[in-house]
Coordinates of C-alpha atoms and ligand atoms in Angstrom, one line a residue:
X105 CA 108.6 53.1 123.0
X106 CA 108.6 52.3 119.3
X107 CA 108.9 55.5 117.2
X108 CA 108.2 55.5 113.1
X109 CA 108.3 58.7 110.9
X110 CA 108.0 59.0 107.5
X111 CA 110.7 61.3 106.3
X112 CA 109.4 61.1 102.9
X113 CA 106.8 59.9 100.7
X114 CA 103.8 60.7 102.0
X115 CA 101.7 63.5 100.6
X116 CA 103.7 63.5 97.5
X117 CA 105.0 60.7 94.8
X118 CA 108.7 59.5 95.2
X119 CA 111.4 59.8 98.2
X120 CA 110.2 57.0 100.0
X121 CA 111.7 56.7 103.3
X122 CA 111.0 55.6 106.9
X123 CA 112.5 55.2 110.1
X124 CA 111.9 52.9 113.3
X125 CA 113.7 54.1 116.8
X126 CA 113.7 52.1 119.5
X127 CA 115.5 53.5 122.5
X128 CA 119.1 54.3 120.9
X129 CA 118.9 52.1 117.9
X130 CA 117.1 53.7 115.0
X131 CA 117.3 52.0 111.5
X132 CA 115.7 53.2 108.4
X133 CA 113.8 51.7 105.4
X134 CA 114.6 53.2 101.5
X135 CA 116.0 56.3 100.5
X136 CA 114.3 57.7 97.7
X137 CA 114.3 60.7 95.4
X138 CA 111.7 62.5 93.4
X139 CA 111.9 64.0 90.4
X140 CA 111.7 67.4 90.1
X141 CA 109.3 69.7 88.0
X142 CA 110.9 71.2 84.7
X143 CA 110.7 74.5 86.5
X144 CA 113.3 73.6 88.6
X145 CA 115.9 74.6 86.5
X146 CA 119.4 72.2 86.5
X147 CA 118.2 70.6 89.6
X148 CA 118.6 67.0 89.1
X149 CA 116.4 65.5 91.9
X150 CA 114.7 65.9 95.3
X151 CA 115.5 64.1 98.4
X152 CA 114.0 64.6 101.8
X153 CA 115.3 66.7 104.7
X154 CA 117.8 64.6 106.6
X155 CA 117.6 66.4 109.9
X156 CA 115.9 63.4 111.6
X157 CA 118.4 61.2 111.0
X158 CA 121.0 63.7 112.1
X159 CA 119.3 64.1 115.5
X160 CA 119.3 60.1 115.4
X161 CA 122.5 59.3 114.3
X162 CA 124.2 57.1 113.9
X163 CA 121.8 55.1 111.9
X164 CA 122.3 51.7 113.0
X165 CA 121.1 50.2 109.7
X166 CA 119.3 51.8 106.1
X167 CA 116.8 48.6 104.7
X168 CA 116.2 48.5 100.7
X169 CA 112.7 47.2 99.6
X170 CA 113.2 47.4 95.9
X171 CA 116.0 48.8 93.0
X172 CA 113.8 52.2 91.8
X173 CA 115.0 56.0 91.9
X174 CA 112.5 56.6 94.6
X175 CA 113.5 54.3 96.6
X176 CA 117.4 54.1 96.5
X177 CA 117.8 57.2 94.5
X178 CA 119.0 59.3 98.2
X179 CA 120.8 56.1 99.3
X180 CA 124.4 58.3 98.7
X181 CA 123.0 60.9 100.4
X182 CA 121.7 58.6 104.0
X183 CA 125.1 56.9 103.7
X184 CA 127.5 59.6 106.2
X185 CA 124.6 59.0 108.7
X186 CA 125.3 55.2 109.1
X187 CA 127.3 53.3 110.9
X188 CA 126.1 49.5 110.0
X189 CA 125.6 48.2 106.3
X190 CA 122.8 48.1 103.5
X191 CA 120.9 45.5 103.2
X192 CA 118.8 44.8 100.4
X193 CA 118.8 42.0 97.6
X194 CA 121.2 41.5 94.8
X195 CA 119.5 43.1 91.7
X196 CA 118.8 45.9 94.5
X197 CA 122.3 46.7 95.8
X198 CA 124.0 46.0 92.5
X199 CA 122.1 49.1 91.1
X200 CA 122.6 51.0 94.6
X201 CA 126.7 50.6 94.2
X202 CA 127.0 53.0 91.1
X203 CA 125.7 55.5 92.9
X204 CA 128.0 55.3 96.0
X205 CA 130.6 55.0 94.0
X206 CA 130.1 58.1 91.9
X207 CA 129.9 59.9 95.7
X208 CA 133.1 58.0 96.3
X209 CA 131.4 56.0 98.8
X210 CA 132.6 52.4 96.4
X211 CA 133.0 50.0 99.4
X212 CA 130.7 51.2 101.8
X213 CA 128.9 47.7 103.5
X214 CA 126.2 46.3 101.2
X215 CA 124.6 42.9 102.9
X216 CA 122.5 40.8 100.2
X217 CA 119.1 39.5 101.4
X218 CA 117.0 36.6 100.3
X219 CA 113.4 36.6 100.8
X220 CA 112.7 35.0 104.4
X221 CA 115.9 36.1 105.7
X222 CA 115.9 37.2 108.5
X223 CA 118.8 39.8 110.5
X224 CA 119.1 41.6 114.0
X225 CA 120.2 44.9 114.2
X226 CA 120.1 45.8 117.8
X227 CA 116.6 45.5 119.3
X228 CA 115.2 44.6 115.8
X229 CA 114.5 41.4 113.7
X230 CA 114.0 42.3 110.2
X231 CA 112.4 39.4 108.3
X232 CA 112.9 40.0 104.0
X233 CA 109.6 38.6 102.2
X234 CA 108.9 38.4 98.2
X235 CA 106.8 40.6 96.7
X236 CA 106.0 41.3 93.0
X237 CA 106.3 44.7 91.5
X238 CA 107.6 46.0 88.2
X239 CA 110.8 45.4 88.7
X240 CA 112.6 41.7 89.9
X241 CA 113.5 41.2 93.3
X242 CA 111.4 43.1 96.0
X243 CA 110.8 42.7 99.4
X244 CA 108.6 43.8 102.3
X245 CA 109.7 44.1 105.3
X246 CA 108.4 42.6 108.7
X247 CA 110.1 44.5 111.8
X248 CA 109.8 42.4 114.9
X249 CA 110.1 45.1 118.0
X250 CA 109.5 45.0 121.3
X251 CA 106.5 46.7 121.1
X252 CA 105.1 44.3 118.2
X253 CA 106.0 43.5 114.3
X254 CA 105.5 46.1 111.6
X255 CA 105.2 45.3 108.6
X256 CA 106.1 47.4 105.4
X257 CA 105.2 45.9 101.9
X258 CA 107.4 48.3 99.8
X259 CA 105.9 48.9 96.7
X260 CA 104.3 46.1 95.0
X261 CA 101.2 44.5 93.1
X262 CA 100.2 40.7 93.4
X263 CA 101.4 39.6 90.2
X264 CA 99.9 35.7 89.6
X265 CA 101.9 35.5 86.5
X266 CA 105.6 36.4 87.2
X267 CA 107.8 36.3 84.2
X268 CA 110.4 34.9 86.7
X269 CA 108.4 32.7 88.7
X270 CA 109.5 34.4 91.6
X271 CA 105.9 34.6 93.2
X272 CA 104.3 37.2 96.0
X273 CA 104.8 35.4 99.4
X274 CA 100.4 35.2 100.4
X275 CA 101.7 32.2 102.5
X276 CA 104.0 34.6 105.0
X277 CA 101.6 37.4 105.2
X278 CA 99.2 35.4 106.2
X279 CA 100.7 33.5 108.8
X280 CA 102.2 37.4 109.9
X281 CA 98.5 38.1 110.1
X282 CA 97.1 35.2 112.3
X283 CA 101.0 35.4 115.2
X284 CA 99.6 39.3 115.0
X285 CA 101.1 42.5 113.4
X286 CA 100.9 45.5 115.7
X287 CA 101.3 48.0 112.2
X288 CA 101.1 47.6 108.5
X289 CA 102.4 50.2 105.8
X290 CA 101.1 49.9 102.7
X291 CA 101.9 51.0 99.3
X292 CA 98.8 53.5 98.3
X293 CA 100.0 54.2 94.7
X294 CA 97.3 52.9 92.4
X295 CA 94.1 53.0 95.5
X296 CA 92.0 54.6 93.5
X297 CA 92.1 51.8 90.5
X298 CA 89.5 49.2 91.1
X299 CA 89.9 45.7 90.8
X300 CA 93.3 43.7 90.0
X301 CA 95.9 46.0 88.6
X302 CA 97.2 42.8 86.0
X303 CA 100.3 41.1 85.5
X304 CA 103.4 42.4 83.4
X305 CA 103.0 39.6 80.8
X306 CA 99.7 41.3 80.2
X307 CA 101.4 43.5 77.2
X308 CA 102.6 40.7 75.3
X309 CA 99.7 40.6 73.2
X310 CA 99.9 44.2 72.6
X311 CA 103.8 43.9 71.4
X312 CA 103.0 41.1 69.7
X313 CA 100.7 42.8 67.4
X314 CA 103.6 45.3 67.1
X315 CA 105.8 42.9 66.1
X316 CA 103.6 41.2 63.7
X317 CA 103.2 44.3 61.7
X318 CA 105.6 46.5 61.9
X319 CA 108.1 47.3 58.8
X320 CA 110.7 49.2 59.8
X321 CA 112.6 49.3 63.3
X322 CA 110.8 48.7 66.6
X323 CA 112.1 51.3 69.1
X324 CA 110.5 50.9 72.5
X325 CA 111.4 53.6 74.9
X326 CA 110.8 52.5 78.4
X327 CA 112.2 53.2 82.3
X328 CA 116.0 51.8 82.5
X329 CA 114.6 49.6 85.6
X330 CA 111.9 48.3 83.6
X331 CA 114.0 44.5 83.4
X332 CA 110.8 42.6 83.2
X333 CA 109.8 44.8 80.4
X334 CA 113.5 44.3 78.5
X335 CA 112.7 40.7 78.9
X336 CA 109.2 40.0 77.3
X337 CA 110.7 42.4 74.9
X338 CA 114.1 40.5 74.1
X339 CA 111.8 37.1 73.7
X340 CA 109.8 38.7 71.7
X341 CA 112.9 39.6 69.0
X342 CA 113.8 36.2 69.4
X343 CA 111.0 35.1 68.1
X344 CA 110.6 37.8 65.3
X345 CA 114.2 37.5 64.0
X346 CA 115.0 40.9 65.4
X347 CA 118.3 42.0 67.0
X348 CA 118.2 43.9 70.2
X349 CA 120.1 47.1 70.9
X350 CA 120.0 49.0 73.5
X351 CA 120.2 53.1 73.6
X352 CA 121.4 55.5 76.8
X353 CA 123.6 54.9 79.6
X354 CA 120.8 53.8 81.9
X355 CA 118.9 51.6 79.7
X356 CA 122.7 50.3 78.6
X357 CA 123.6 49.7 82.4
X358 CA 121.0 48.4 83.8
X359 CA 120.9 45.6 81.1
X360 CA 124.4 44.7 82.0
X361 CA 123.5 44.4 85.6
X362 CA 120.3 42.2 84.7
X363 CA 122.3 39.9 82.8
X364 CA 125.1 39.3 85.1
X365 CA 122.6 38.9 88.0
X366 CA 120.2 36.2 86.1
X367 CA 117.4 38.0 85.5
X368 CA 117.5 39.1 82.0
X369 CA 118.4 36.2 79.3
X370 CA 119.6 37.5 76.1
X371 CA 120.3 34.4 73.4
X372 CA 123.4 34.6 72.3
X373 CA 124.0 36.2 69.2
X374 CA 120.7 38.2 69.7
X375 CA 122.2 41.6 70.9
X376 CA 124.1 44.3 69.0
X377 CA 125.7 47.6 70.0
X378 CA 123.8 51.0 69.4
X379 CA 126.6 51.8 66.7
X380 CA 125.8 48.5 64.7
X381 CA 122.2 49.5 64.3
X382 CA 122.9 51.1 60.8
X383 CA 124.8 48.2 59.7
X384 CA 121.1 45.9 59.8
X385 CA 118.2 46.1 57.6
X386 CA 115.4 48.3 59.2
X387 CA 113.2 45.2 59.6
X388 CA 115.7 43.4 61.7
X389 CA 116.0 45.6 64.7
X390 CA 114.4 46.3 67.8
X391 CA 115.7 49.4 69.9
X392 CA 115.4 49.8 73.9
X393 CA 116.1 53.4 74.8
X394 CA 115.7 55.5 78.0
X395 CA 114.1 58.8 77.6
X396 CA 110.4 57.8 78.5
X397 CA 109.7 60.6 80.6
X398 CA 111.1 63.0 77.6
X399 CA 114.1 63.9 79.1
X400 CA 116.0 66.9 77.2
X401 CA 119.4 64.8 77.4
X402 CA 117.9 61.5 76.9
X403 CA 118.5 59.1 74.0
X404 CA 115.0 59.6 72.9
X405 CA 114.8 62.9 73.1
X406 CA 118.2 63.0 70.7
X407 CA 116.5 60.8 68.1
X408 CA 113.4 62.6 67.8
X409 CA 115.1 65.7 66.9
X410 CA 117.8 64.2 65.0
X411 CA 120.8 64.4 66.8
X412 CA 121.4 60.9 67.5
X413 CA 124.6 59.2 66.7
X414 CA 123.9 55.4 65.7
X415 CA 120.0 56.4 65.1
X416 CA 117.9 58.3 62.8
X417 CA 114.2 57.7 62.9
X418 CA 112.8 56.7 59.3
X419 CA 109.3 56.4 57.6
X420 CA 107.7 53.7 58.8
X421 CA 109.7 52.8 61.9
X422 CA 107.7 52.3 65.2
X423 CA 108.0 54.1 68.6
X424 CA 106.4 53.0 71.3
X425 CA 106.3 54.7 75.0
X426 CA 105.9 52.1 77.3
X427 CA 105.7 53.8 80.8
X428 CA 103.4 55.7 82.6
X429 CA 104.2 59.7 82.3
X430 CA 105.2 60.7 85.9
X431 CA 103.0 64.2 86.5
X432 CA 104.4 67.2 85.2
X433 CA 106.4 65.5 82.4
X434 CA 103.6 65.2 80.0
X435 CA 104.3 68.2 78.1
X436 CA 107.9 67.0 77.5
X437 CA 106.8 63.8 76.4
X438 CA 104.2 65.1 73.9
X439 CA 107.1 67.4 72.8
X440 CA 109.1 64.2 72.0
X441 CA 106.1 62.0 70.0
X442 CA 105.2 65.0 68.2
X443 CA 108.8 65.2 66.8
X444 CA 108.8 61.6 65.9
X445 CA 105.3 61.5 64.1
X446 CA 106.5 64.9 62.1
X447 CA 109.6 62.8 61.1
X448 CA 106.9 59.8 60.3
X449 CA 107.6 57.7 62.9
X450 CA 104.5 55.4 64.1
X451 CA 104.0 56.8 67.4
X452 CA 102.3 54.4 70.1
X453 CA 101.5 54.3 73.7
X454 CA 99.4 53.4 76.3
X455 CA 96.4 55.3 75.3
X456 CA 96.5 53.2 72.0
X457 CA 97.6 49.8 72.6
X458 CA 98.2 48.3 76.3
X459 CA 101.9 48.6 76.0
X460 CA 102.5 49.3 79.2
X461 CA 101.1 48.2 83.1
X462 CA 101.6 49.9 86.4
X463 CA 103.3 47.8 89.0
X464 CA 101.2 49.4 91.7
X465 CA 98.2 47.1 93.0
X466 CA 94.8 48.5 92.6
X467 CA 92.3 48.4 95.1
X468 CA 91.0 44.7 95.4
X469 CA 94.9 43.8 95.6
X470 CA 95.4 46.5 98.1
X471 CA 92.5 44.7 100.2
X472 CA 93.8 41.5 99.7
X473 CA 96.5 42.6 101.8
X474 CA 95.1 44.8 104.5
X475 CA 92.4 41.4 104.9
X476 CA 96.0 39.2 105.2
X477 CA 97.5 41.3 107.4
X478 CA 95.1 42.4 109.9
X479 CA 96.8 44.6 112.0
X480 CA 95.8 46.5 115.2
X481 CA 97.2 49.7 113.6
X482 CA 97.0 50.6 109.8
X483 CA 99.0 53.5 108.2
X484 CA 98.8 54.2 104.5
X485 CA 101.9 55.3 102.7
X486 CA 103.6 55.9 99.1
X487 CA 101.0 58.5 97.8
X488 CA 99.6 62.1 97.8
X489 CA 97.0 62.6 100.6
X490 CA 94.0 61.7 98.8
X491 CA 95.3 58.4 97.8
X492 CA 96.6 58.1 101.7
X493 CA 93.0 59.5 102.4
X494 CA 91.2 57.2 100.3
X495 CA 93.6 53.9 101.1
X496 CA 91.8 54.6 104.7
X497 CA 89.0 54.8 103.8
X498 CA 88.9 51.1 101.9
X499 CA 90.3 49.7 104.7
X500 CA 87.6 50.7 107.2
X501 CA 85.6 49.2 104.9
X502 CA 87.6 46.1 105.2
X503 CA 88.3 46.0 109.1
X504 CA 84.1 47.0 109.0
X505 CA 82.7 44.6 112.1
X506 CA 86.0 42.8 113.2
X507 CA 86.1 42.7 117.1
X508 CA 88.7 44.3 117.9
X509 CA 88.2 46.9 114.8
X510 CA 91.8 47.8 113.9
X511 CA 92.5 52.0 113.8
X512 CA 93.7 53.7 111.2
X513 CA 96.4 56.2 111.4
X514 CA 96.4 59.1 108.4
X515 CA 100.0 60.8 109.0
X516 CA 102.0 63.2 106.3
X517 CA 105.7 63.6 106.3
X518 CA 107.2 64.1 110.0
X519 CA 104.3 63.3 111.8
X520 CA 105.9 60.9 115.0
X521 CA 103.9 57.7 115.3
X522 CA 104.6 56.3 119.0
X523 CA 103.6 53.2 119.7
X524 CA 103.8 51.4 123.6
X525 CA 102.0 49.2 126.0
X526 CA 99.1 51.8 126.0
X527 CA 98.5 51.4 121.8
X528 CA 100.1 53.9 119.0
X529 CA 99.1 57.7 118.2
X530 CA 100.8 60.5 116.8
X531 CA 102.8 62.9 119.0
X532 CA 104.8 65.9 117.8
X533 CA 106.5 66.3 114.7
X534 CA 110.1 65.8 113.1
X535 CA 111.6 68.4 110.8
X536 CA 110.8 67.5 107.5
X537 CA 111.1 69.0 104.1
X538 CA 113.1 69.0 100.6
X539 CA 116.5 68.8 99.6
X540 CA 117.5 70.0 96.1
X541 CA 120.2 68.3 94.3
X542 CA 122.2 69.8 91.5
X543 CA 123.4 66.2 89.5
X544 CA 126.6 68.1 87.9
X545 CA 128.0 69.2 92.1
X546 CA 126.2 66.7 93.8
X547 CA 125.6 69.7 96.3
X548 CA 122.5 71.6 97.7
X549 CA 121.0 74.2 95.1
X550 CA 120.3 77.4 96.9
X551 CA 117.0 79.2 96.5
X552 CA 119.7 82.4 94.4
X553 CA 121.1 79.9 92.1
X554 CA 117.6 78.5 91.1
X555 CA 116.5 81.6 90.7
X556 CA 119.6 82.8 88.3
X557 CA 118.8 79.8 86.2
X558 CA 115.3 80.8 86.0
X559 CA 116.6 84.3 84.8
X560 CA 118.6 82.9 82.3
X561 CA 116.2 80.5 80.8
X562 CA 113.3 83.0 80.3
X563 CA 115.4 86.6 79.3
X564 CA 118.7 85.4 78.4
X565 CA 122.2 86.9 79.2
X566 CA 123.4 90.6 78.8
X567 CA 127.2 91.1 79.5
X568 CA 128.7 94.2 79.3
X569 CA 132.1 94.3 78.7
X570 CA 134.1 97.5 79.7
X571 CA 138.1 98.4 79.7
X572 CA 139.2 100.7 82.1
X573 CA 142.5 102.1 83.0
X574 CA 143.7 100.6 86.1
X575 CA 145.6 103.7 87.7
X576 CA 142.6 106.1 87.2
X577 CA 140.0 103.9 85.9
X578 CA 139.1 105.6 83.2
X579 CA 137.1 104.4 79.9
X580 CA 139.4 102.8 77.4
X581 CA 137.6 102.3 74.3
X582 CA 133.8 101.9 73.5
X583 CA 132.2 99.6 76.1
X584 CA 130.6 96.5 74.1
X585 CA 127.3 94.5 74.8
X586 CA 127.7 90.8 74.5
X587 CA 124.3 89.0 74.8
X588 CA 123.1 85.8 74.8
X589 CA 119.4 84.3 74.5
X590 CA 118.4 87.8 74.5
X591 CA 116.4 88.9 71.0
X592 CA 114.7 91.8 70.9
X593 CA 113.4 93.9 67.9
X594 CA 115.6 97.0 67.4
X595 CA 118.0 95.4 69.1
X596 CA 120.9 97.2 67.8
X597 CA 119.8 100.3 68.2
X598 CA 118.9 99.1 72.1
X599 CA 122.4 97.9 72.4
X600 CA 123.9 101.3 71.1
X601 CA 121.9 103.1 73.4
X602 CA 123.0 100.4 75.9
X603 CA 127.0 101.0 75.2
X604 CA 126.0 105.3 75.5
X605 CA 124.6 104.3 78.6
X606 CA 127.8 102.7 80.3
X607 CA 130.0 105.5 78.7
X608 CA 127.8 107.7 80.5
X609 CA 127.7 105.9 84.0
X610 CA 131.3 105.5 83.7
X611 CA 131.6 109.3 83.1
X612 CA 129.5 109.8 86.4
X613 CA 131.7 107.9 88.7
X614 CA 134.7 108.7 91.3
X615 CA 137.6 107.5 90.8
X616 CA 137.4 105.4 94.3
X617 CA 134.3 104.0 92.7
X618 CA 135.7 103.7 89.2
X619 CA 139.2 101.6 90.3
X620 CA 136.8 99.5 93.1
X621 CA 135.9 96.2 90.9
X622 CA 132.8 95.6 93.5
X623 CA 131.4 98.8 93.8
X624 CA 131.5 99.6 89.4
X625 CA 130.4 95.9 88.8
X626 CA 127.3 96.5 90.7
X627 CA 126.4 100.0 89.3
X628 CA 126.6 99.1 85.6
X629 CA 124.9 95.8 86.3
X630 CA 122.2 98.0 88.5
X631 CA 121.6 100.7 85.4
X632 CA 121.8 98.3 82.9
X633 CA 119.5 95.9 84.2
X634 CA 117.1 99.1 84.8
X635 CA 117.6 100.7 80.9
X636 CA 117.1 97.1 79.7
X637 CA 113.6 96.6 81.7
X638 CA 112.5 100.3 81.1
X639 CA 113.6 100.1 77.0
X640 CA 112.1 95.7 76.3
X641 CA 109.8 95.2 79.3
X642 CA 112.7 92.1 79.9
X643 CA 114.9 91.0 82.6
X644 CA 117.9 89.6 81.4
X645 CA 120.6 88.3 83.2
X646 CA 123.2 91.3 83.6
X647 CA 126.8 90.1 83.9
X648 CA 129.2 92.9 83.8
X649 CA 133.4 92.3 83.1
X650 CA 135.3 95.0 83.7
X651 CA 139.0 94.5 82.4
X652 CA 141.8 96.4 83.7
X653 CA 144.3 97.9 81.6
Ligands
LIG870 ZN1 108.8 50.7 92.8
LIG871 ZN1 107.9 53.5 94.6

């Protein structure tokens, strides 16, 4: 019996990942993250609950369909549960083996793919096959099984146009559909946008205009993966007599990457560093910096407000945002274009000029696909459940009057699709859920510590600092108040009354509880915390230090 479960990505955007079981051999396909809310204070991303692969370990194989956060982005993080290699294509793994190595995982297996490879891990033939997306170098998957061949497309749109020529295989899906394809998985992203979603060369024009009549520098802040995007926009600097720089440690890498691998051409001569950008006239240069998504530590971010190194935004330079804002991030990103246009920047993005296009198909690509395919079972993924709800719903419209009429299987995260000699249906559930990561540890963040954070963020920091003698434990001194984030009006007179308040709670005290760190710590912080809500309706973060004497 075959047995698939999405661990990830479905119901929600981002942390894409899948696994196939066949009897002992279970392999599994991406390992994304998702991006957290700005509520989720020092959390650096979201990856799904691994206890599947746990119970299924070890993992004989983990399959990479593309070279974005959501779907390599947990790759460190599947890695302990292997024991086999990564496969995925060049441009893919090369971004993937920063990231092991910053878990010390540098050397761990990494097997590069061509489209139409194909590779047998245990019971399995995986077959590689081209898609187009927004980034170079995709493939779907087909999974031949002894029950049948799934097929996975990744994430992609059917680009006609591809800057590298590199064109989505129609020939092998097809020839998939007519041998037969027992299950197809299909990208859901951009279902509810009709017709063709377009080809990246389609903002050219829109740059081009840019280009034509801008004055002062071009900055274009796009995502660091976005290599087609760094290449229309390179050409188009060429052309314009513009050198190229490019701006944070993403944007900076992944260019590096590109170019060794082939698939970003810079003419020589063309690029400068970000500390030689002051050194050309403002005419000259064209900027490429991460920070699309208004991230506080980003390059962008720094430059709007200022605090840039190599870069200070002038009258009459242009910004353009040339991504999509992931949900929940608008505010930030408004935050950041506001800043700019205060300090006269010409702000534009996609709501004014087609500078940027999804690399999601839209519906009539989408159908293309589900018509190629043909399966017997159909399974929408990559999406929140109304996209999932309404990807089934064009493809019953698809599979309308065809004899036998293929089902369609709306699952969430965990839901165990098994599939034998008597068809596919779900039956029971795997544990599923989310992982928080704190970036800075690279360990788990605990409900307390995101809570703390919270604290901190909204009422600031009280700590009161108090000497005590360390045979009887008796007051030395005036207690002091150290605060931080924490304004109030009458604050000084709060924080006298404050300081009275400790003298006084110290005065109340036994000497067992006065010489016992724990047990004083607690009370201070306890009556503090309750004068501080009673007195400024606030709940600071109350941090006593008692020094011993
Ligand atoms: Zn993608
Ligand atoms: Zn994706």
């Amino acid at each position: 019996m075959l047995e698939v479960v999405a661990l990830g990505g479905l119901g929600e955007f981002g942390m894409n990942m899948l696994a196939l079981s066949w009897d002992k051999t279970t392999i599994v396909i991406d390992a994304g993250v998702m991006f957290p809310d700005p509520e989720l204070l020092g959390v650096d991303r979201i990856i799904p609950d691994l206890t599947y692969l746990q119970q299924k370990r070890p993992i004989a194989a983990l399959l990479l369909t593309h070279g974005h956060e959501d779907h390599i982005g947990a790759v460190p993080h599947v890695v302990p549960y292997l024991d086999g290699p990564v496969y995925g294509t060049p441009l893919t793994l090369a971004l993937v083996e920063p990231k092991l190595e910053e878990h010390g995982l540098g050397g761990y297996p990494l097997v590069p793919v061509k489209p139409r490879d194909r590779v047998h891990i245990g019971p399995f033939e995986v077959e590689f096959i081209r898609v187009t997306h927004s980034i170079p170098d995709c493939v779907a998957l087909a999974i031949h099984t002894p029950a049948g061949t799934v097929v996975h497309t990744g994430d992609f749109k059917i680009d006609q146009t591809p800057i590298d020529g590199e064109h989505f295989d129609v020939h092998r899906f097809a020839e998939l559909g007519s041998s037969g394809v027992l299950a197809l998985f299909a990208d859901s992203t951009n279902i509810d946008r009709r017709g063709f979603t377009g080809s990246e060369l389609e903002v050219v024009d829109a740059f081009e205009e840019i280009f034509t009549s801008a004055t002062g520098r071009i900055i274009v802040a796009a995502f660091a993966s976005s290599i087609y995007r760094m290449q229309i926009l390179v050409d188009l600097a060429a052309q314009f007599d513009r050198k190229v720089a490019f701006l944070g440690r993403g944007m900076i890498e992944n260019s590096q990457i590109a170019q060794r691998l082939g698939h970003l051409r810079i003419p020589a001569g063309l690029q400068i560093r970000d500390s030689e950008i002051g050194s050309y006239p403002v005419q000259d240069v064209l900027c490429l910096t991460t920070g699309s998504q208004g991230e506080p530590m980003s390059a962008m971010s720094r430059i709007a407000i200022d605090d840039h190194r190599h870069l200070k935004i002038a009258q009459d330079d242009t910004v353009v945002l040339s991504a999509r804002s992931i949900p929940g991030n608008e505010k930030a990103i408004g935050r950041v274009l506001n800043h700019l246009a205060r300090r006269g920047a010409n702000v534009v993005y996609e709501g004014i000029k087609h500078v940027h296009v999804s690399g999601h198909g839209s519906e009539e690509e989408l159908k293309l696909v589900l018509s190629l395919v043909r399966p017997r079972y159909f399974v929408p993924v990559h999406g929140e459940y109304r996209q999932l709800a309404q990807h089934a719903r064009v493809a019953n419209r698809v599979f309308a009057g065809r004899d036998p009429r293929p089902e369609v299987l709306l699952i969430e995260d965990g839901d165990l699709l098994h599939f034998d000699a008597d068809g596919g249906r779900i039956e029971g559930k795997a544990p599923v859920g989310r992982v928080l990561i704190d970036g800075t540890r690279t360990g788990e963040v605990a409900d307390e510590v995101l809570r703390d954070r919270r604290h901190l963020a909204e009422d600031g920091l009280v700590v009161p600092v108090v000497a005590i003698n360390k045979q009887t434990g008796v007051l030395e001194g005036v207690p002091e108040i150290i605060t931080r984030g924490f304004v109030m009006e009458n604050s000084q007179e709060l924080l006298a009354d404050g300081v009275k308040l400790l003298s006084d709670a110290m005065e109340q005290t036994s000497v067992e509880e006065r010489t016992d760190q724990g047990l004083i710590k607690e009370r201070l912080r306890v009556e503090l915390r309750r004068f501080l809500r009673k007195r400024s309706g606030r709940r600071p973060f109350v941090l006593p230090v008692i020094m011993e004497i």
